[in-house]
Amino acid sequence: ISQKFTSDPIKRIEEEIESTSDLRDGNRLEAATYGSALYAKTKTDLAFLKKVLGQAELKYQMIANKLANEILQCSIDFFNEVRDVRDATEQDGKDALRICNYAKQIVCGGQTKTRIEEAHEFIDEWVGEAPERLKVEKISSDIEHVVTQINRAVKKLQDATVSSKISFRSDASQLMTSTKPKLVNIKATLGQNDDTYKKMSSEVVQVVLALMVQYVNSTVSILGVEYESINVMKSLATFDMDSDTRSRYSENKSTLEDMYNRSKSTTSSSSGSSGGCYIATMVYGDYNHPQVMVLRDFRDDVLSHSYLGRKFIKFYYRYSPGWVERLKNYKTVNVAIKKILNQAIKILK
């Protein structure tokens, strides 16, 4: 009697399982729809079997687990496929979780039940993290921009030459200017205490400090410490940073301010100039040589007061360190340069 009443429902359920499996293999993006349809089509027959056979009957458990396994696979295939081919949304996760819950209602136990519980836990966790993922996706372009700017500045530090270091202060300013608005957006989205934000902001500060240290070390003997460098360090105070970076920043800022005060005092007691002449210093061998001081005075009193003069000064300080590095060991060239400078200085006097 049992066989007579149950064979047809079991056959129909098995046919639906096979049909759904074929559809799922052909189009995994629609697997959630197929799983939902399978549950709806077999619900009545499965309830009938449960009533006739009883849930403890092996025959019922086998067909129930088989059905639950196919519905679960629809959920898993859909969830994996949407994450592979496009940006899965929170709703996609909820759809996969709904199909998984259908399988959970049907399964009777065994290995299939374990698989369902593991899949359900994973998808449920993914759905719960959706708001955080949306936050990160919202600012992903800002994060990418900041990382790109940091890497670009680090590359300049790694490839630094004597002549390129003269631009490190402007590179530091550019890094701060280009990353500050992006960091503000990241902070507004993730919060001030978020580890990702705090780390990125600290990285910017550290790279700026590295650029400024190399800039000052390479120019202090010629230019002294300029007030523009102090301004760069002051601007860094607006960036959030971790405790270690904050300590390093405070130490470097204090050191630079002390150097500036000493440099200012020394400069005012000598020529009143804020910098020197790379090539003249190389030729005459002394930053405070009388001939060098004449050239500095000409720079400060004449060149710095005209547009073209200021352009020349900027060009000179950008490229002359490299020229000095290449020419310092060529005595004949230095003698020739000295003769030219001597004649120019006579005219200036």
PDB file of N, CA and C in Angstrom, residues 143-196:
ATOM      1  N   ILE A 143      40.867  55.640  -1.917  1.00  0.00           N
ATOM      2  CA  ILE A 143      41.951  54.832  -1.362  1.00  0.00           C
ATOM      3  C   ILE A 143      43.010  54.562  -2.427  1.00  0.00           C
ATOM      4  N   GLU A 144      42.563  54.208  -3.618  1.00  0.00           N
ATOM      5  CA  GLU A 144      43.496  53.935  -4.720  1.00  0.00           C
ATOM      6  C   GLU A 144      44.327  55.174  -5.050  1.00  0.00           C
ATOM      7  N   HIS A 145      43.684  56.344  -5.038  1.00  0.00           N
ATOM      8  CA  HIS A 145      44.398  57.595  -5.343  1.00  0.00           C
ATOM      9  C   HIS A 145      45.494  57.859  -4.310  1.00  0.00           C
ATOM     10  N   VAL A 146      45.153  57.717  -3.033  1.00  0.00           N
ATOM     11  CA  VAL A 146      46.133  57.976  -1.972  1.00  0.00           C
ATOM     12  C   VAL A 146      47.311  57.007  -2.085  1.00  0.00           C
ATOM     13  N   VAL A 147      47.015  55.732  -2.299  1.00  0.00           N
ATOM     14  CA  VAL A 147      48.079  54.731  -2.430  1.00  0.00           C
ATOM     15  C   VAL A 147      48.982  55.044  -3.616  1.00  0.00           C
ATOM     16  N   THR A 148      48.389  55.454  -4.747  1.00  0.00           N
ATOM     17  CA  THR A 148      49.167  55.797  -5.938  1.00  0.00           C
ATOM     18  C   THR A 148      50.102  56.970  -5.662  1.00  0.00           C
ATOM     19  N   GLN A 149      49.588  58.005  -4.991  1.00  0.00           N
ATOM     20  CA  GLN A 149      50.404  59.180  -4.682  1.00  0.00           C
ATOM     21  C   GLN A 149      51.539  58.831  -3.725  1.00  0.00           C
ATOM     22  N   ILE A 150      51.256  57.995  -2.740  1.00  0.00           N
ATOM     23  CA  ILE A 150      52.305  57.566  -1.803  1.00  0.00           C
ATOM     24  C   ILE A 150      53.390  56.800  -2.546  1.00  0.00           C
ATOM     25  N   ASN A 151      52.985  55.848  -3.385  1.00  0.00           N
ATOM     26  CA  ASN A 151      53.959  55.041  -4.126  1.00  0.00           C
ATOM     27  C   ASN A 151      54.806  55.893  -5.059  1.00  0.00           C
ATOM     28  N   ARG A 152      54.175  56.896  -5.667  1.00  0.00           N
ATOM     29  CA  ARG A 152      54.913  57.788  -6.572  1.00  0.00           C
ATOM     30  C   ARG A 152      55.994  58.556  -5.814  1.00  0.00           C
ATOM     31  N   ALA A 153      55.633  59.046  -4.627  1.00  0.00           N
ATOM     32  CA  ALA A 153      56.601  59.794  -3.820  1.00  0.00           C
ATOM     33  C   ALA A 153      57.718  58.889  -3.310  1.00  0.00           C
ATOM     34  N   VAL A 154      57.356  57.670  -2.913  1.00  0.00           N
ATOM     35  CA  VAL A 154      58.370  56.711  -2.446  1.00  0.00           C
ATOM     36  C   VAL A 154      59.343  56.380  -3.571  1.00  0.00           C
ATOM     37  N   LYS A 155      58.834  56.262  -4.794  1.00  0.00           N
ATOM     38  CA  LYS A 155      59.703  55.982  -5.952  1.00  0.00           C
ATOM     39  C   LYS A 155      60.712  57.118  -6.146  1.00  0.00           C
ATOM     40  N   LYS A 156      60.275  58.363  -5.947  1.00  0.00           N
ATOM     41  CA  LYS A 156      61.193  59.500  -6.060  1.00  0.00           C
ATOM     42  C   LYS A 156      62.275  59.427  -4.992  1.00  0.00           C
ATOM     43  N   LEU A 157      61.891  59.011  -3.791  1.00  0.00           N
ATOM     44  CA  LEU A 157      62.879  58.864  -2.724  1.00  0.00           C
ATOM     45  C   LEU A 157      63.903  57.786  -3.064  1.00  0.00           C
ATOM     46  N   GLN A 158      63.418  56.693  -3.623  1.00  0.00           N
ATOM     47  CA  GLN A 158      64.310  55.584  -3.954  1.00  0.00           C
ATOM     48  C   GLN A 158      65.259  55.925  -5.100  1.00  0.00           C
ATOM     49  N   ASP A 159      64.787  56.730  -6.060  1.00  0.00           N
ATOM     50  CA  ASP A 159      65.588  57.084  -7.236  1.00  0.00           C
ATOM     51  C   ASP A 159      66.285  58.430  -7.082  1.00  0.00           C
ATOM     52  N   ALA A 160      66.377  58.926  -5.854  1.00  0.00           N
ATOM     53  CA  ALA A 160      66.866  60.284  -5.628  1.00  0.00           C
ATOM     54  C   ALA A 160      68.304  60.478  -6.099  1.00  0.00           C
ATOM     55  N   THR A 161      68.529  61.626  -6.728  1.00  0.00           N
ATOM     56  CA  THR A 161      69.874  62.065  -7.088  1.00  0.00           C
ATOM     57  C   THR A 161      70.103  63.420  -6.421  1.00  0.00           C
ATOM     58  N   VAL A 162      71.333  63.906  -6.489  1.00  0.00           N
ATOM     59  CA  VAL A 162      71.641  65.193  -5.866  1.00  0.00           C
ATOM     60  C   VAL A 162      70.757  66.298  -6.431  1.00  0.00           C
ATOM     61  N   SER A 163      70.595  66.299  -7.752  1.00  0.00           N
ATOM     62  CA  SER A 163      69.812  67.370  -8.385  1.00  0.00           C
ATOM     63  C   SER A 163      68.320  67.220  -8.148  1.00  0.00           C
ATOM     64  N   SER A 164      67.837  65.984  -8.020  1.00  0.00           N
ATOM     65  CA  SER A 164      66.393  65.792  -7.847  1.00  0.00           C
ATOM     66  C   SER A 164      65.925  66.158  -6.443  1.00  0.00           C
ATOM     67  N   LYS A 165      66.820  66.112  -5.467  1.00  0.00           N
ATOM     68  CA  LYS A 165      66.422  66.406  -4.087  1.00  0.00           C
ATOM     69  C   LYS A 165      65.993  67.852  -3.904  1.00  0.00           C
ATOM     70  N   ILE A 166      66.436  68.744  -4.799  1.00  0.00           N
ATOM     71  CA  ILE A 166      66.066  70.149  -4.686  1.00  0.00           C
ATOM     72  C   ILE A 166      64.564  70.353  -4.872  1.00  0.00           C
ATOM     73  N   SER A 167      63.890  69.360  -5.486  1.00  0.00           N
ATOM     74  CA  SER A 167      62.435  69.465  -5.713  1.00  0.00           C
ATOM     75  C   SER A 167      61.630  68.717  -4.658  1.00  0.00           C
ATOM     76  N   PHE A 168      62.306  68.129  -3.671  1.00  0.00           N
ATOM     77  CA  PHE A 168      61.600  67.293  -2.701  1.00  0.00           C
ATOM     78  C   PHE A 168      60.616  68.083  -1.841  1.00  0.00           C
ATOM     79  N   ARG A 169      60.891  69.355  -1.580  1.00  0.00           N
ATOM     80  CA  ARG A 169      59.935  70.129  -0.787  1.00  0.00           C
ATOM     81  C   ARG A 169      58.634  70.337  -1.552  1.00  0.00           C
ATOM     82  N   SER A 170      58.738  70.657  -2.841  1.00  0.00           N
ATOM     83  CA  SER A 170      57.520  70.812  -3.648  1.00  0.00           C
ATOM     84  C   SER A 170      56.821  69.466  -3.824  1.00  0.00           C
ATOM     85  N   ASP A 171      57.607  68.374  -3.893  1.00  0.00           N
ATOM     86  CA  ASP A 171      57.005  67.036  -3.969  1.00  0.00           C
ATOM     87  C   ASP A 171      56.225  66.736  -2.682  1.00  0.00           C
ATOM     88  N   ALA A 172      56.779  67.143  -1.541  1.00  0.00           N
ATOM     89  CA  ALA A 172      56.099  66.933  -0.258  1.00  0.00           C
ATOM     90  C   ALA A 172      54.793  67.726  -0.208  1.00  0.00           C
ATOM     91  N   SER A 173      54.838  68.976  -0.665  1.00  0.00           N
ATOM     92  CA  SER A 173      53.629  69.806  -0.682  1.00  0.00           C
ATOM     93  C   SER A 173      52.577  69.220  -1.613  1.00  0.00           C
ATOM     94  N   GLN A 174      53.028  68.740  -2.769  1.00  0.00           N
ATOM     95  CA  GLN A 174      52.098  68.149  -3.737  1.00  0.00           C
ATOM     96  C   GLN A 174      51.438  66.893  -3.167  1.00  0.00           C
ATOM     97  N   LEU A 175      52.209  66.089  -2.443  1.00  0.00           N
ATOM     98  CA  LEU A 175      51.659  64.867  -1.845  1.00  0.00           C
ATOM     99  C   LEU A 175      50.576  65.222  -0.826  1.00  0.00           C
ATOM    100  N   MET A 176      50.825  66.219  -0.011  1.00  0.00           N
ATOM    101  CA  MET A 176      49.821  66.623   0.979  1.00  0.00           C
ATOM    102  C   MET A 176      48.570  67.186   0.302  1.00  0.00           C
ATOM    103  N   THR A 177      48.776  68.045  -0.698  1.00  0.00           N
ATOM    104  CA  THR A 177      47.642  68.691  -1.373  1.00  0.00           C
ATOM    105  C   THR A 177      46.761  67.681  -2.095  1.00  0.00           C
ATOM    106  N   SER A 178      47.401  66.699  -2.730  1.00  0.00           N
ATOM    107  CA  SER A 178      46.650  65.730  -3.541  1.00  0.00           C
ATOM    108  C   SER A 178      45.941  64.673  -2.701  1.00  0.00           C
ATOM    109  N   THR A 179      46.461  64.395  -1.510  1.00  0.00           N
ATOM    110  CA  THR A 179      45.865  63.320  -0.697  1.00  0.00           C
ATOM    111  C   THR A 179      44.901  63.825   0.363  1.00  0.00           C
ATOM    112  N   LYS A 180      45.020  65.086   0.778  1.00  0.00           N
ATOM    113  CA  LYS A 180      44.205  65.591   1.883  1.00  0.00           C
ATOM    114  C   LYS A 180      42.697  65.462   1.620  1.00  0.00           C
ATOM    115  N   PRO A 181      42.171  65.908   0.446  1.00  0.00           N
ATOM    116  CA  PRO A 181      40.718  65.780   0.214  1.00  0.00           C
ATOM    117  C   PRO A 181      40.251  64.327   0.218  1.00  0.00           C
ATOM    118  N   LYS A 182      41.082  63.440  -0.325  1.00  0.00           N
ATOM    119  CA  LYS A 182      40.714  62.023  -0.364  1.00  0.00           C
ATOM    120  C   LYS A 182      40.687  61.433   1.045  1.00  0.00           C
ATOM    121  N   LEU A 183      41.669  61.809   1.856  1.00  0.00           N
ATOM    122  CA  LEU A 183      41.695  61.324   3.234  1.00  0.00           C
ATOM    123  C   LEU A 183      40.503  61.846   4.030  1.00  0.00           C
ATOM    124  N   VAL A 184      40.072  63.057   3.735  1.00  0.00           N
ATOM    125  CA  VAL A 184      38.880  63.616   4.399  1.00  0.00           C
ATOM    126  C   VAL A 184      37.656  62.761   4.074  1.00  0.00           C
ATOM    127  N   ASN A 185      37.521  62.346   2.804  1.00  0.00           N
ATOM    128  CA  ASN A 185      36.397  61.489   2.406  1.00  0.00           C
ATOM    129  C   ASN A 185      36.466  60.128   3.096  1.00  0.00           C
ATOM    130  N   ILE A 186      37.668  59.565   3.135  1.00  0.00           N
ATOM    131  CA  ILE A 186      37.847  58.253   3.772  1.00  0.00           C
ATOM    132  C   ILE A 186      37.509  58.341   5.257  1.00  0.00           C
ATOM    133  N   LYS A 187      37.954  59.418   5.888  1.00  0.00           N
ATOM    134  CA  LYS A 187      37.681  59.623   7.312  1.00  0.00           C
ATOM    135  C   LYS A 187      36.183  59.761   7.571  1.00  0.00           C
ATOM    136  N   ALA A 188      35.497  60.517   6.711  1.00  0.00           N
ATOM    137  CA  ALA A 188      34.059  60.725   6.883  1.00  0.00           C
ATOM    138  C   ALA A 188      33.285  59.421   6.734  1.00  0.00           C
ATOM    139  N   THR A 189      33.785  58.516   5.896  1.00  0.00           N
ATOM    140  CA  THR A 189      33.098  57.249   5.640  1.00  0.00           C
ATOM    141  C   THR A 189      33.419  56.189   6.684  1.00  0.00           C
ATOM    142  N   LEU A 190      34.702  56.033   7.006  1.00  0.00           N
ATOM    143  CA  LEU A 190      35.137  54.960   7.896  1.00  0.00           C
ATOM    144  C   LEU A 190      35.234  55.376   9.357  1.00  0.00           C
ATOM    145  N   GLY A 191      35.417  56.676   9.587  1.00  0.00           N
ATOM    146  CA  GLY A 191      35.587  57.150  10.958  1.00  0.00           C
ATOM    147  C   GLY A 191      37.046  57.424  11.270  1.00  0.00           C
ATOM    148  N   GLN A 192      37.278  58.342  12.185  1.00  0.00           N
ATOM    149  CA  GLN A 192      38.636  58.779  12.504  1.00  0.00           C
ATOM    150  C   GLN A 192      39.490  57.674  13.099  1.00  0.00           C
ATOM    151  N   ASN A 193      38.880  56.739  13.806  1.00  0.00           N
ATOM    152  CA  ASN A 193      39.640  55.697  14.495  1.00  0.00           C
ATOM    153  C   ASN A 193      39.769  54.411  13.687  1.00  0.00           C
ATOM    154  N   ASP A 194      39.270  54.418  12.450  1.00  0.00           N
ATOM    155  CA  ASP A 194      39.384  53.226  11.610  1.00  0.00           C
ATOM    156  C   ASP A 194      40.853  52.949  11.303  1.00  0.00           C
ATOM    157  N   ASP A 195      41.253  51.690  11.397  1.00  0.00           N
ATOM    158  CA  ASP A 195      42.657  51.324  11.205  1.00  0.00           C
ATOM    159  C   ASP A 195      43.150  51.649   9.798  1.00  0.00           C
ATOM    160  N   THR A 196      42.308  51.376   8.779  1.00  0.00           N
ATOM    161  CA  THR A 196      42.709  51.645   7.403  1.00  0.00           C
ATOM    162  C   THR A 196      42.966  53.130   7.191  1.00  0.00           C
TER     163      THR A 196
END
